[in-house]
Amino acid sequence: MDCLFELSNDEQFMQNLNGKLSAASEYLQERNDVALHLLLSSPTRSFLLALCRRISHLDGVSARTLEFYRQQAAEAERSGVARLSSGQLQQAYQRMQQVTSSSLVPVAEFEKMLNTLNHDINQVYAVYLPALLRQASHPPQGKQIDMRIKSSQAQMEAVMLLSRHVPPAFMSLVKKLFVDDLGPIRAQLDPAALFFADFTALGVQDDKASLAARAARNGGGPYYDSFKRVELQRGTRGAKPWRRCVRCPTLMEDVSPNRPGVTYVLAPQRKCSCGGSWGLLTKDKMVL
């Protein structure tokens, strides 16, 4: 979002949108900026939409759970009958709701923007791709049309992600995105807080200064718990062993819950978020 806001304030980029989209694409390539491409490409856009739905679901679950605890406490006070203590689990849900409800970018508004963009892109594909196929020397017929439309869309998506070339047919919707669609979400957040936020835990900064700082720290950078999203200290591995995904380099502290409520909360971490299984690291080793 910060990159999109920066582009909307960039006079040269906005002027390029009034001409040919190829000029805007070349300008983005010079800046090494792929934020727009990630939104225009269906796989990455769908992934962002799925994340928004998961965050909204977690926010709803935590809100309903906390409301249940409040009602339970009120009922216990009226009846004088003590309820089972669940302080730690209640605190966990409170922390979860605090995280999901205090995002720098309002999740509901961001999801709304993505759905609007998704609708606009589908409309462009529905008009542009059939017209493009009809111009071929041997246009497809019958059932082949739908198959060719799907394959053509997949090729355009791949080109967009790999070569950063945005199709000329997207000119109107890109303009609409920066002129109309970004306004409502910008009004509901603090652009300065978003710009100065620390995203080190994501490990996505690839500028020279960030890479040099990462290499100089602990021989390659800090490790983060993929579940708690907190930094793991190498010197404290004696307390809890670490898990490492057998498919990707994700790490997390080993957890052995013995309470039903905690087991339910930790159920999503039975496997890594990429779908790989966890392997338990032995002491002082970082390779399975």
XYZ file of C-alpha atoms in Angstrom:
288
model
C 0.000 0.000 0.000
C 2.845 2.365 0.800
C 4.265 1.831 -2.712
C 0.858 2.522 -4.272
C 0.454 5.736 -2.297
C 3.950 6.776 -3.323
C 3.104 6.162 -6.984
C -0.128 8.141 -6.703
C 1.951 11.123 -5.517
C 4.548 10.639 -8.268
C 3.880 13.245 -10.965
C 5.889 11.435 -13.639
C 4.034 8.155 -13.110
C 0.618 9.820 -13.124
C 1.548 11.694 -16.316
C 2.567 8.392 -17.919
C -0.938 7.082 -17.229
C -2.290 9.805 -19.507
C -0.191 8.474 -22.376
C 0.813 4.894 -23.109
C 0.799 2.271 -20.389
C 4.114 0.950 -21.714
C 5.767 4.179 -20.545
C 4.362 3.645 -17.058
C 5.576 0.018 -17.104
C 9.093 1.105 -18.070
C 9.065 3.693 -15.306
C 8.044 1.056 -12.756
C 10.841 -1.191 -13.985
C 13.354 1.626 -13.483
C 12.082 2.048 -9.919
C 12.124 -1.735 -9.355
C 8.535 -1.410 -8.115
C 6.256 -4.445 -8.494
C 3.397 -3.445 -6.166
C 1.036 -2.715 -9.058
C 1.907 -5.963 -10.841
C 1.104 -7.986 -7.710
C -2.380 -6.462 -7.637
C -3.037 -6.877 -11.358
C -1.959 -10.526 -11.426
C -4.777 -12.910 -10.464
C -2.728 -15.425 -8.371
C -1.171 -12.822 -6.086
C -4.398 -10.804 -5.889
C -6.347 -13.927 -4.928
C -3.725 -14.699 -2.281
C -4.171 -11.217 -0.789
C -7.946 -11.650 -0.798
C -7.586 -14.978 1.003
C -5.382 -13.337 3.640
C -7.976 -10.590 4.167
C -10.692 -13.192 4.700
C -8.536 -15.120 7.193
C -7.767 -11.967 9.175
C -11.452 -11.001 9.223
C -12.299 -14.527 10.382
C -9.747 -14.382 13.210
C -11.059 -10.973 14.254
C -14.621 -12.298 14.338
C -13.660 -15.442 16.269
C -11.725 -13.480 18.888
C -14.534 -10.920 19.273
C -17.172 -13.634 19.769
C -14.944 -15.510 22.212
C -14.285 -12.421 24.323
C -17.998 -11.642 24.352
C -18.638 -15.195 25.585
C -16.150 -14.707 28.414
C -17.815 -11.415 29.384
C -21.240 -13.057 29.478
C -19.826 -15.980 31.446
C -18.279 -13.632 34.017
C -21.544 -11.683 34.356
C -23.533 -14.901 34.817
C -21.068 -16.152 37.432
C -21.394 -12.867 39.306
C -25.202 -13.077 39.310
C -25.393 -16.736 40.305
C -22.447 -16.762 42.674
C -21.152 -19.961 41.070
C -17.471 -19.836 40.147
C -16.570 -20.705 36.576
C -13.520 -22.602 35.385
C -10.495 -20.365 35.136
C -9.338 -19.680 31.583
C -7.217 -16.602 32.077
C -4.355 -17.563 29.767
C -6.645 -18.550 26.908
C -8.687 -15.378 27.325
C -5.517 -13.286 27.241
C -4.464 -15.079 24.055
C -7.748 -14.158 22.366
C -7.418 -10.576 23.612
C -3.965 -10.308 22.067
C -5.251 -11.846 18.834
C -8.091 -9.338 18.591
C -5.729 -6.482 19.379
C -3.526 -7.517 16.449
C -6.365 -8.079 13.964
C -8.204 -4.871 14.858
C -5.207 -2.515 14.993
C -3.802 -3.037 11.500
C -2.160 -0.062 9.817
C -4.294 -0.835 6.760
C -8.019 -1.429 7.430
C -8.562 -5.001 6.280
C -12.221 -4.573 5.307
C -11.476 -1.533 3.142
C -8.459 -3.208 1.537
C -10.541 -6.289 0.719
C -13.221 -4.039 -0.772
C -10.617 -2.373 -2.990
C -9.295 -5.764 -4.129
C -12.805 -6.988 -4.957
C -13.456 -3.850 -6.999
C -10.176 -4.300 -8.850
C -10.946 -7.984 -9.398
C -14.308 -7.099 -10.957
C -12.728 -4.486 -13.236
C -10.004 -6.889 -14.401
C -12.502 -9.665 -15.143
C -14.534 -7.237 -17.243
C -11.442 -6.248 -19.226
C -10.516 -9.885 -19.832
C -14.093 -10.682 -20.934
C -13.919 -8.017 -23.659
C -10.233 -7.933 -24.599
C -9.348 -11.631 -24.894
C -12.221 -12.744 -27.203
C -11.515 -9.769 -29.484
C -7.812 -10.636 -29.512
C -8.509 -14.267 -30.438
C -10.844 -13.264 -33.270
C -7.974 -11.344 -34.863
C -5.855 -14.505 -35.142
C -5.278 -16.073 -38.562
C -7.045 -19.251 -37.385
C -9.498 -18.157 -34.659
C -10.740 -20.916 -32.323
C -14.261 -22.257 -32.650
C -16.792 -23.748 -30.234
C -15.418 -25.111 -26.979
C -11.899 -24.159 -28.002
C -12.732 -20.494 -27.389
C -13.014 -20.886 -23.603
C -9.846 -22.990 -23.468
C -7.899 -20.442 -25.509
C -9.221 -17.573 -23.383
C -8.023 -19.294 -20.200
C -4.616 -20.117 -21.674
C -4.226 -16.562 -23.034
C -5.074 -15.109 -19.637
C -2.539 -17.400 -17.959
C 0.130 -16.276 -20.437
C -0.668 -12.613 -19.794
C -0.481 -13.192 -16.033
C 2.919 -14.874 -16.372
C 4.249 -12.087 -18.600
C 3.026 -9.524 -16.080
C 4.893 -11.169 -13.214
C 8.070 -12.159 -15.061
C 8.656 -9.337 -17.534
C 6.638 -6.653 -15.699
C 4.742 -5.813 -18.880
C 1.204 -4.575 -18.153
C -1.306 -5.211 -20.985
C -2.433 -1.997 -22.747
C -6.060 -2.999 -22.125
C -5.483 -2.362 -18.403
C -4.911 1.362 -18.924
C -8.413 2.461 -17.862
C -8.575 0.272 -14.757
C -5.061 1.266 -13.619
C -6.080 4.899 -13.966
C -9.275 4.218 -12.006
C -7.288 2.457 -9.289
C -5.006 5.429 -8.657
C -7.566 8.187 -9.217
C -10.696 6.736 -7.576
C -10.141 3.479 -5.676
C -7.165 4.443 -3.500
C -8.936 7.507 -2.075
C -11.326 5.773 0.381
C -8.647 3.540 1.878
C -6.148 6.415 2.151
C -8.740 8.394 4.135
C -8.942 5.626 6.761
C -5.243 5.211 7.536
C -2.178 7.226 8.424
C 0.204 7.210 5.422
C 3.061 8.474 7.606
C 2.653 5.596 10.083
C 2.611 3.166 7.166
C 5.749 4.706 5.654
C 7.761 4.636 8.898
C 6.526 1.226 10.098
C 9.166 -1.430 10.751
C 8.635 -4.392 8.408
C 11.933 -6.109 9.220
C 10.126 -9.256 10.380
C 8.747 -9.790 6.876
C 12.248 -9.993 5.398
C 11.178 -8.326 2.150
C 13.495 -5.308 2.118
C 15.962 -5.797 -0.713
C 17.701 -2.414 -0.825
C 21.473 -2.391 -0.322
C 21.346 -0.942 3.191
C 18.813 -3.523 4.434
C 20.715 -6.434 2.900
C 24.006 -5.235 4.399
C 22.423 -4.826 7.844
C 20.880 -8.293 7.617
C 24.191 -9.890 6.634
C 26.051 -8.124 9.447
C 23.608 -9.270 12.123
C 24.106 -12.746 13.563
C 25.816 -13.944 10.413
C 22.868 -13.486 8.084
C 20.071 -11.817 10.013
C 17.580 -12.592 12.753
C 15.243 -15.576 12.822
C 11.527 -15.092 13.406
C 8.944 -17.452 14.847
C 6.418 -17.981 12.053
C 3.588 -18.462 14.563
C 4.297 -15.822 17.208
C 5.983 -13.417 14.742
C 8.656 -12.583 17.322
C 12.409 -12.721 16.912
C 14.105 -15.911 18.040
C 17.395 -15.551 19.881
C 20.068 -18.131 19.085
C 21.483 -18.100 22.595
C 18.177 -19.149 24.141
C 17.636 -22.349 22.171
C 18.340 -24.433 25.255
C 14.913 -23.614 26.688
C 12.773 -24.721 23.743
C 13.880 -26.567 20.609
C 13.108 -25.123 17.208
C 11.111 -26.567 14.362
C 12.091 -26.038 10.738
C 9.939 -26.676 7.687
C 11.214 -29.450 5.430
C 10.093 -27.506 2.337
C 10.855 -23.832 3.072
C 13.205 -22.122 5.586
C 10.408 -21.228 8.052
C 11.154 -21.591 11.771
C 9.112 -21.675 14.959
C 9.603 -22.734 18.567
C 8.445 -26.238 19.378
C 5.151 -26.214 21.286
C 3.676 -29.146 23.199
C 0.237 -27.997 24.412
C -1.547 -30.108 27.015
C -4.783 -28.122 27.313
C -7.700 -28.569 24.853
C -8.171 -24.834 24.256
C -4.514 -24.234 23.462
C -4.468 -27.312 21.235
C -7.341 -25.837 19.212
C -5.582 -22.483 18.819
C -2.348 -24.165 17.697
C -4.077 -26.563 15.294
C -3.214 -24.442 12.198
C 0.484 -24.906 13.009
C 0.458 -28.682 12.683
C 2.011 -27.978 9.315
C 3.907 -25.006 7.927
C 1.906 -22.331 6.106
C 3.440 -23.584 2.835
C 2.005 -27.063 3.482
C 5.303 -28.688 4.414
C 5.856 -30.799 7.522
C 7.868 -29.674 10.527
C 11.210 -31.194 11.445
C 12.698 -30.824 14.927
C 16.168 -29.272 14.951
C 18.805 -30.694 17.233
C 20.758 -28.386 19.497
C 23.083 -25.872 17.784
C 22.104 -27.076 14.300
C 20.151 -25.088 11.734
C 19.891 -27.796 9.060
C 17.608 -30.828 9.276
